[in-house]
CSV table of C-alpha atoms in Angstrom, one decimal:
chain,number,residue,atom,x,y,z
X,1,UNK,CA,104.6,43.4,86.9
X,2,UNK,CA,107.0,40.5,87.5
X,3,UNK,CA,106.3,37.8,90.3
X,4,UNK,CA,109.4,39.0,92.3
X,5,UNK,CA,108.2,42.5,92.1
X,6,UNK,CA,104.8,41.6,93.3
X,7,UNK,CA,106.2,39.7,96.3
X,8,UNK,CA,108.3,42.7,97.2
X,9,UNK,CA,105.3,44.9,97.1
X,10,UNK,CA,103.4,42.5,99.3
X,11,UNK,CA,106.0,42.5,101.8
X,12,UNK,CA,106.3,46.2,102.0
X,13,UNK,CA,102.5,46.7,102.3
X,14,UNK,CA,102.7,44.8,105.6
X,15,UNK,CA,99.7,42.6,104.7
X,16,UNK,CA,101.3,39.4,105.6
X,17,UNK,CA,103.6,39.1,108.7
X,18,UNK,CA,104.7,35.6,107.7
X,19,UNK,CA,105.7,36.9,104.3
X,20,UNK,CA,107.7,39.7,106.1
X,21,UNK,CA,109.4,37.2,108.4
X,22,UNK,CA,110.5,35.1,105.4
X,23,UNK,CA,111.9,38.2,103.5
X,24,UNK,CA,113.6,39.3,106.7
X,25,UNK,CA,115.2,35.8,107.1
X,26,UNK,CA,116.3,35.9,103.4
X,27,UNK,CA,114.1,33.0,102.1
X,28,UNK,CA,111.8,34.9,99.9
X,29,UNK,CA,112.2,33.6,96.3
X,30,UNK,CA,113.3,36.9,94.7
X,31,UNK,CA,116.8,37.8,93.3
X,32,UNK,CA,119.4,39.2,95.7
X,33,UNK,CA,119.3,42.5,93.8
X,34,UNK,CA,115.7,42.9,95.1
X,35,UNK,CA,115.9,40.8,98.4
X,36,UNK,CA,118.8,42.6,99.9
X,37,UNK,CA,117.3,46.3,99.6
X,38,UNK,CA,114.1,44.7,101.0
X,39,UNK,CA,115.8,43.2,104.0
X,40,UNK,CA,117.5,46.5,104.7
X,41,UNK,CA,114.1,48.3,104.6
X,42,UNK,CA,112.8,45.7,107.0
X,43,UNK,CA,115.8,46.1,109.3
X,44,UNK,CA,115.0,49.8,109.5
X,45,UNK,CA,111.3,49.1,110.1
X,46,UNK,CA,109.1,49.6,113.2
X,47,UNK,CA,108.6,45.9,114.0
X,48,UNK,CA,111.4,44.9,116.3
X,49,UNK,CA,111.2,41.2,115.8
X,50,UNK,CA,111.2,41.4,111.9
X,51,UNK,CA,113.9,44.2,112.1
X,52,UNK,CA,116.2,41.9,114.3
X,53,UNK,CA,115.7,38.9,112.1
X,54,UNK,CA,116.6,41.0,108.9
X,55,UNK,CA,119.6,42.5,110.6
X,56,UNK,CA,120.9,39.2,111.7
X,57,UNK,CA,120.4,37.6,108.2
X,58,UNK,CA,122.2,40.6,106.5
X,59,UNK,CA,125.2,40.4,108.8
X,60,UNK,CA,125.4,36.7,108.1
X,61,UNK,CA,125.5,37.1,104.3
X,62,UNK,CA,128.6,35.8,102.5
X,63,UNK,CA,130.9,38.8,102.2
X,64,UNK,CA,131.9,37.8,98.6
X,65,UNK,CA,128.3,37.7,97.6
X,66,UNK,CA,127.5,41.1,99.1
X,67,UNK,CA,130.8,42.7,97.7
X,68,UNK,CA,129.8,41.5,94.2
X,69,UNK,CA,126.3,43.1,94.6
X,70,UNK,CA,127.7,46.3,96.1
X,71,UNK,CA,130.2,46.8,93.4
X,72,UNK,CA,127.6,47.1,90.6
X,73,UNK,CA,124.0,47.4,91.7
X,74,UNK,CA,123.5,48.8,95.1
X,75,UNK,CA,121.9,52.2,95.9
X,76,UNK,CA,123.4,54.7,98.2
X,77,UNK,CA,121.0,53.6,100.9
X,78,UNK,CA,122.4,50.1,100.6
X,79,UNK,CA,125.9,51.1,100.5
X,80,UNK,CA,125.4,53.1,103.7
X,81,UNK,CA,123.9,50.2,105.5
X,82,UNK,CA,126.7,47.8,104.8
X,83,UNK,CA,129.4,50.4,105.4
X,84,UNK,CA,128.0,51.3,108.9
X,85,UNK,CA,126.4,48.1,110.1
X,86,UNK,CA,128.7,45.2,108.7
X,87,UNK,CA,132.2,44.9,109.8
X,88,UNK,CA,133.8,43.1,106.8
X,89,UNK,CA,137.0,44.2,105.0
X,90,UNK,CA,135.9,42.7,101.7
X,91,UNK,CA,132.5,44.5,101.9
X,92,UNK,CA,134.1,47.8,102.8
X,93,UNK,CA,136.7,47.5,100.1
X,94,UNK,CA,133.9,47.1,97.5
X,95,UNK,CA,132.2,50.2,98.9
X,96,UNK,CA,135.4,52.3,98.9
X,97,UNK,CA,136.1,51.4,95.2
X,98,UNK,CA,132.4,52.4,93.9
X,99,UNK,CA,133.0,55.5,91.8
X,100,UNK,CA,129.7,57.0,92.8
X,101,UNK,CA,129.8,56.3,96.5
X,102,UNK,CA,128.6,59.2,98.7
X,103,UNK,CA,131.5,61.3,99.7
X,104,UNK,CA,129.8,61.8,103.0
X,105,UNK,CA,129.9,58.0,103.5
X,106,UNK,CA,133.5,57.9,102.9
X,107,UNK,CA,134.1,60.6,105.5
X,108,UNK,CA,131.9,58.6,108.0
X,109,UNK,CA,134.0,55.4,107.7
X,110,UNK,CA,137.3,57.0,107.3
X,111,UNK,CA,138.0,57.0,111.1
X,112,UNK,CA,137.6,53.4,111.5
X,113,UNK,CA,139.5,51.7,108.5
X,114,UNK,CA,142.3,49.4,108.8
X,115,UNK,CA,145.6,50.4,107.4
X,116,UNK,CA,144.9,48.3,104.2
X,117,UNK,CA,141.6,50.0,103.6
X,118,UNK,CA,143.2,53.4,104.4
X,119,UNK,CA,145.4,52.9,101.3
X,120,UNK,CA,142.5,52.1,99.1
X,121,UNK,CA,140.6,55.2,100.4
X,122,UNK,CA,143.6,57.3,99.7
X,123,UNK,CA,143.7,56.0,96.0
X,124,UNK,CA,140.3,57.9,95.7
X,125,UNK,CA,141.7,61.2,94.5
X,126,UNK,CA,138.4,62.2,92.9
X,127,UNK,CA,136.5,61.8,96.0
X,128,UNK,CA,139.1,63.6,98.1
X,129,UNK,CA,139.1,66.6,95.9
X,130,UNK,CA,135.3,66.8,96.0
X,131,UNK,CA,135.2,66.2,99.8
X,132,UNK,CA,138.6,67.3,101.5
X,133,UNK,CA,137.2,66.6,104.9
X,134,UNK,CA,137.6,63.0,104.2
X,135,UNK,CA,141.4,63.6,105.0
X,136,UNK,CA,140.3,65.3,108.3
X,137,UNK,CA,138.2,62.2,109.3
X,138,UNK,CA,141.0,59.9,108.3
X,139,UNK,CA,143.4,61.7,110.7
X,140,UNK,CA,141.1,60.9,113.5
X,141,UNK,CA,141.7,57.0,112.9
X,142,UNK,CA,143.6,55.8,116.0
X,143,UNK,CA,145.3,53.2,113.7
X,144,UNK,CA,146.4,55.7,111.1
X,145,UNK,CA,149.4,54.2,109.2
X,146,UNK,CA,152.7,56.1,108.5
X,147,UNK,CA,151.9,55.6,104.8
X,148,UNK,CA,148.6,57.3,105.2
X,149,UNK,CA,150.1,60.2,107.2
X,150,UNK,CA,152.5,60.7,104.4
X,151,UNK,CA,149.9,60.6,101.6
X,152,UNK,CA,147.6,63.0,103.5
X,153,UNK,CA,150.5,65.4,103.7
X,154,UNK,CA,151.2,65.0,100.0
X,155,UNK,CA,147.6,65.6,99.1
X,156,UNK,CA,147.4,68.8,101.1
X,157,UNK,CA,150.5,69.9,99.5
X,158,UNK,CA,149.8,69.1,95.9
X,159,UNK,CA,146.3,68.1,95.4
X,160,UNK,CA,144.2,70.5,97.4
X,161,UNK,CA,144.1,74.3,97.0
X,162,UNK,CA,146.2,75.9,99.8
X,163,UNK,CA,144.4,78.1,102.2
X,164,UNK,CA,145.5,81.7,101.8
X,165,UNK,CA,145.8,84.2,104.5
X,166,UNK,CA,142.9,86.7,104.4
X,167,UNK,CA,144.3,89.9,103.0
X,168,UNK,CA,142.7,93.3,102.8
X,169,UNK,CA,141.7,93.8,99.2
X,170,UNK,CA,144.1,96.3,97.4
X,171,UNK,CA,142.2,98.8,95.3
X,172,UNK,CA,144.1,100.2,92.4
X,173,UNK,CA,142.9,103.4,91.2
X,174,UNK,CA,142.7,104.0,87.4
X,175,UNK,CA,144.4,106.9,85.9
X,176,UNK,CA,142.3,109.8,84.3
X,177,UNK,CA,142.3,110.1,80.4
X,178,UNK,CA,144.5,113.2,80.8
X,179,UNK,CA,147.0,111.2,82.8
X,180,UNK,CA,147.0,108.3,80.3
X,181,UNK,CA,147.6,110.7,77.4
X,182,UNK,CA,150.5,112.3,79.2
X,183,UNK,CA,151.9,108.9,80.2
X,184,UNK,CA,151.7,107.6,76.6
X,185,UNK,CA,153.5,110.5,75.1
X,186,UNK,CA,156.2,110.3,77.7
X,187,UNK,CA,156.9,106.7,77.2
X,188,UNK,CA,157.0,107.0,73.3
X,189,UNK,CA,159.8,109.6,73.8
X,190,UNK,CA,161.7,107.5,76.4
X,191,UNK,CA,161.5,104.0,74.9
X,192,UNK,CA,162.1,103.2,71.3
X,193,UNK,CA,159.3,101.6,69.3
X,194,UNK,CA,160.1,98.1,68.4
X,195,UNK,CA,157.8,95.2,67.6
X,196,UNK,CA,154.2,95.0,67.2
X,197,UNK,CA,152.1,98.2,67.8
X,198,UNK,CA,148.7,98.6,69.4
X,199,UNK,CA,146.5,100.4,66.9
X,200,UNK,CA,144.6,102.6,69.5
X,201,UNK,CA,147.6,103.7,71.4
X,202,UNK,CA,150.5,103.4,69.0
X,203,UNK,CA,152.5,101.5,71.8
X,204,UNK,CA,154.7,98.5,71.7
X,205,UNK,CA,154.6,95.7,74.3
X,206,UNK,CA,157.9,97.1,75.9
X,207,UNK,CA,156.5,100.7,76.1
X,208,UNK,CA,153.1,99.4,77.7
X,209,UNK,CA,155.2,97.4,80.3
X,210,UNK,CA,156.9,100.8,81.3
X,211,UNK,CA,153.6,102.4,82.1
X,212,UNK,CA,152.4,102.7,85.7
X,213,UNK,CA,149.8,100.3,87.0
X,214,UNK,CA,147.0,102.9,87.2
X,215,UNK,CA,147.6,103.8,83.6
X,216,UNK,CA,147.7,100.0,82.7
X,217,UNK,CA,144.4,99.5,84.6
X,218,UNK,CA,142.8,102.2,82.5
X,219,UNK,CA,144.1,100.6,79.2
X,220,UNK,CA,142.3,97.4,80.1
X,221,UNK,CA,139.0,99.0,79.3
X,222,UNK,CA,138.0,98.4,75.6
X,223,UNK,CA,141.5,97.0,74.7
X,224,UNK,CA,142.3,96.1,71.3
X,225,UNK,CA,143.3,92.5,70.4
X,226,UNK,CA,146.9,93.3,70.7
X,227,UNK,CA,146.5,95.1,73.9
X,228,UNK,CA,144.5,92.4,75.4
X,229,UNK,CA,147.2,89.9,74.6
X,230,UNK,CA,149.8,92.1,76.5
X,231,UNK,CA,147.8,93.0,79.5
X,232,UNK,CA,146.4,89.5,80.2
X,233,UNK,CA,150.0,88.5,80.7
X,234,UNK,CA,150.8,91.5,82.9
X,235,UNK,CA,153.1,91.0,85.8
X,236,UNK,CA,150.6,92.4,88.1
X,237,UNK,CA,147.6,90.0,88.5
X,238,UNK,CA,145.2,92.8,89.3
X,239,UNK,CA,145.8,94.3,85.9
X,240,UNK,CA,145.6,90.9,84.2
X,241,UNK,CA,142.3,90.2,85.9
X,242,UNK,CA,140.8,93.6,85.0
X,243,UNK,CA,141.8,92.9,81.4
X,244,UNK,CA,139.9,89.6,81.6
X,245,UNK,CA,136.8,91.2,83.2
X,246,UNK,CA,136.7,94.4,81.0
X,247,UNK,CA,136.9,92.9,77.6
X,248,UNK,CA,135.2,90.4,75.3
X,249,UNK,CA,137.6,87.6,74.5
X,250,UNK,CA,137.1,85.1,71.6
X,251,UNK,CA,137.2,81.4,72.4
X,252,UNK,CA,140.6,81.2,70.6
X,253,UNK,CA,142.1,83.7,72.8
X,254,UNK,CA,140.9,82.2,76.0
X,255,UNK,CA,142.2,78.7,74.7
X,256,UNK,CA,145.6,80.4,74.1
X,257,UNK,CA,145.5,81.9,77.7
X,258,UNK,CA,144.5,78.5,79.1
X,259,UNK,CA,147.4,76.8,77.4
X,260,UNK,CA,150.0,79.5,78.3
X,261,UNK,CA,152.1,78.4,81.4
X,262,UNK,CA,152.9,82.0,82.2
X,263,UNK,CA,149.2,82.9,82.9
X,264,UNK,CA,148.6,83.8,86.5
X,265,UNK,CA,146.8,81.2,88.6
X,266,UNK,CA,144.1,83.8,89.3
X,267,UNK,CA,143.4,84.1,85.6
X,268,UNK,CA,143.1,80.3,85.1
X,269,UNK,CA,140.8,80.0,88.1
X,270,UNK,CA,138.6,82.8,86.7
X,271,UNK,CA,138.3,81.0,83.5
X,272,UNK,CA,137.4,77.8,85.2
X,273,UNK,CA,134.5,79.6,87.1
X,274,UNK,CA,133.0,80.8,83.7
X,275,UNK,CA,130.5,78.4,82.5
X,276,UNK,CA,130.4,79.6,78.9
X,277,UNK,CA,134.1,79.1,78.6
X,278,UNK,CA,134.0,75.8,80.4
X,279,UNK,CA,131.5,74.5,78.0
X,280,UNK,CA,134.1,74.8,75.2
X,281,UNK,CA,136.0,71.4,75.1
X,282,UNK,CA,139.3,72.9,73.7
X,283,UNK,CA,139.4,75.3,76.5
X,284,UNK,CA,138.6,72.7,79.2
X,285,UNK,CA,141.2,70.4,77.8
X,286,UNK,CA,143.8,73.2,77.6
X,287,UNK,CA,143.3,73.9,81.4
X,288,UNK,CA,143.9,70.3,82.3
X,289,UNK,CA,147.3,70.3,80.3
X,290,UNK,CA,148.3,73.6,81.9
X,291,UNK,CA,150.5,72.8,85.1
X,292,UNK,CA,149.6,76.3,86.4
X,293,UNK,CA,145.9,75.3,86.8
X,294,UNK,CA,145.0,74.5,90.3
X,295,UNK,CA,145.4,70.8,90.7
X,296,UNK,CA,142.0,70.3,92.4
X,297,UNK,CA,140.4,71.9,89.5
X,298,UNK,CA,142.2,70.0,86.9
X,299,UNK,CA,141.4,66.6,88.5
X,300,UNK,CA,137.8,67.6,88.5
X,301,UNK,CA,138.0,68.2,84.8
X,302,UNK,CA,139.9,65.1,83.7
X,303,UNK,CA,136.7,62.9,83.4
X,304,UNK,CA,135.4,65.1,80.7
X,305,UNK,CA,138.4,64.5,78.4
X,306,UNK,CA,138.0,62.2,75.3
X,307,UNK,CA,139.9,58.8,75.4
X,308,UNK,CA,142.5,60.3,73.0
X,309,UNK,CA,143.2,63.2,75.3
X,310,UNK,CA,143.2,61.0,78.4
X,311,UNK,CA,145.9,58.9,76.7
X,312,UNK,CA,148.0,62.0,76.0
X,313,UNK,CA,147.6,63.5,79.5
X,314,UNK,CA,148.5,60.2,81.2
X,315,UNK,CA,151.9,60.4,79.6
X,316,UNK,CA,152.5,64.1,79.9
X,317,UNK,CA,155.3,64.6,82.5
X,318,UNK,CA,154.5,68.3,82.6
X,319,UNK,CA,151.2,67.9,84.3
X,320,UNK,CA,150.9,67.4,88.1
X,321,UNK,CA,151.1,63.7,89.2
X,322,UNK,CA,147.5,63.6,90.5
X,323,UNK,CA,146.2,64.7,87.3
X,324,UNK,CA,148.3,62.4,85.3
X,325,UNK,CA,147.3,59.4,87.6
X,326,UNK,CA,143.5,60.3,87.4
X,327,UNK,CA,143.8,60.3,83.5
X,328,UNK,CA,145.6,57.0,83.6
X,329,UNK,CA,142.9,55.4,85.8
X,330,UNK,CA,140.1,56.7,83.6
X,331,UNK,CA,141.9,55.7,80.4
X,332,UNK,CA,142.2,52.2,81.6
X,333,UNK,CA,138.5,52.0,82.4
X,334,UNK,CA,137.3,53.5,79.2
X,335,UNK,CA,139.3,51.1,76.9
X,336,UNK,CA,138.4,48.1,78.5
C-alpha cells in the first residue's frame, strides 16, 4: 500500500481528528486525484466542523485545476458534487463535456445553465437521445436562449422519436387455405405471369401484389425466399411485420432489408430490437446508413462503428444530420 493510500485510510477511519482537519483543509500530502474525493467524503460526513472546512476548501479550489481533474479522472460522485455545490462555468463546462457523465446529472443542472453552457449541453446529442428529459429540464431554465429554444425544437423534430397517438390495434384476419387457393387461381387468370416466380405458389411479384391482405397474411407463413423478399416490402406494414415474424431470415437477407430505403420504419425498428441480428456488425452498420432508421436508434448505434465506417458515415449526405455529426465527432476522437 502506498503512503498516500495509507494516509487516506487513516483519515476515513476517523482515528485522528487532526488528520481529518488537515485533509478537510486540503493540506494532506496526497495527490489531488486522491485528496479531492477524500474532501468530498468529509464534506458529506457527520462532523459539522470537518464538513464545513472541507466544503469551504473545495469551493476555493482553482477552477482550472478542478476542471482538469474532472475532465479525466473524477467519479460520478465527484462530478455530482462539483456540479451541484460549486458555481463555476469552467467547472460546469468540463462536467458537461465528460462522455460518461450521468444523464440524470445533466438533467439536474440543465435548468440553471447560462446561455453559453446551454449550447454546450445541446451538443451532447448522445446524452439527449438516451435521456430526452434533459430537454424538458432545459426548458424550465428562466434564462433559456433563443438559440437553445430553436435547437430543442429541432431535436424534437429530427432526433427524438415522435410520440404516436394511441390507436386501437387493427387485427387482420388470415384467409383460409381454401380461400387462398381460390384467390391464387383467380389472380393467375387475371394477371399475366411475368418475372421471377415463387416456387410454392407459382405467382410472380405483380400477381402477389394483387391478392387481398388476408390472403397475403396467410402467405407470410412458411414463405419461400422469393415470397419473403416480396412480402417484407409489402405496402401494408402489418403484412411486412407478419412476414418478418413468421419466417427464418438469413443474416444476408436481414442486411439487405436493413439497407433498403423502402423498408417500413416498423420493420427497421423490429430488427433493431432483435439482439441476435444486432450482434451482426454488417446489419448494425446497414441500419446506421439507412435514412429510414429512427434517428434516435441510429445515433445510439454510431459508437459501435469502425473508424473506417465512421469516416464514410460522416461524409454521407443521405443519413440524417444528427447521425452524421455524431459519426464526425467520434471519428475525430478515435483518429487523434
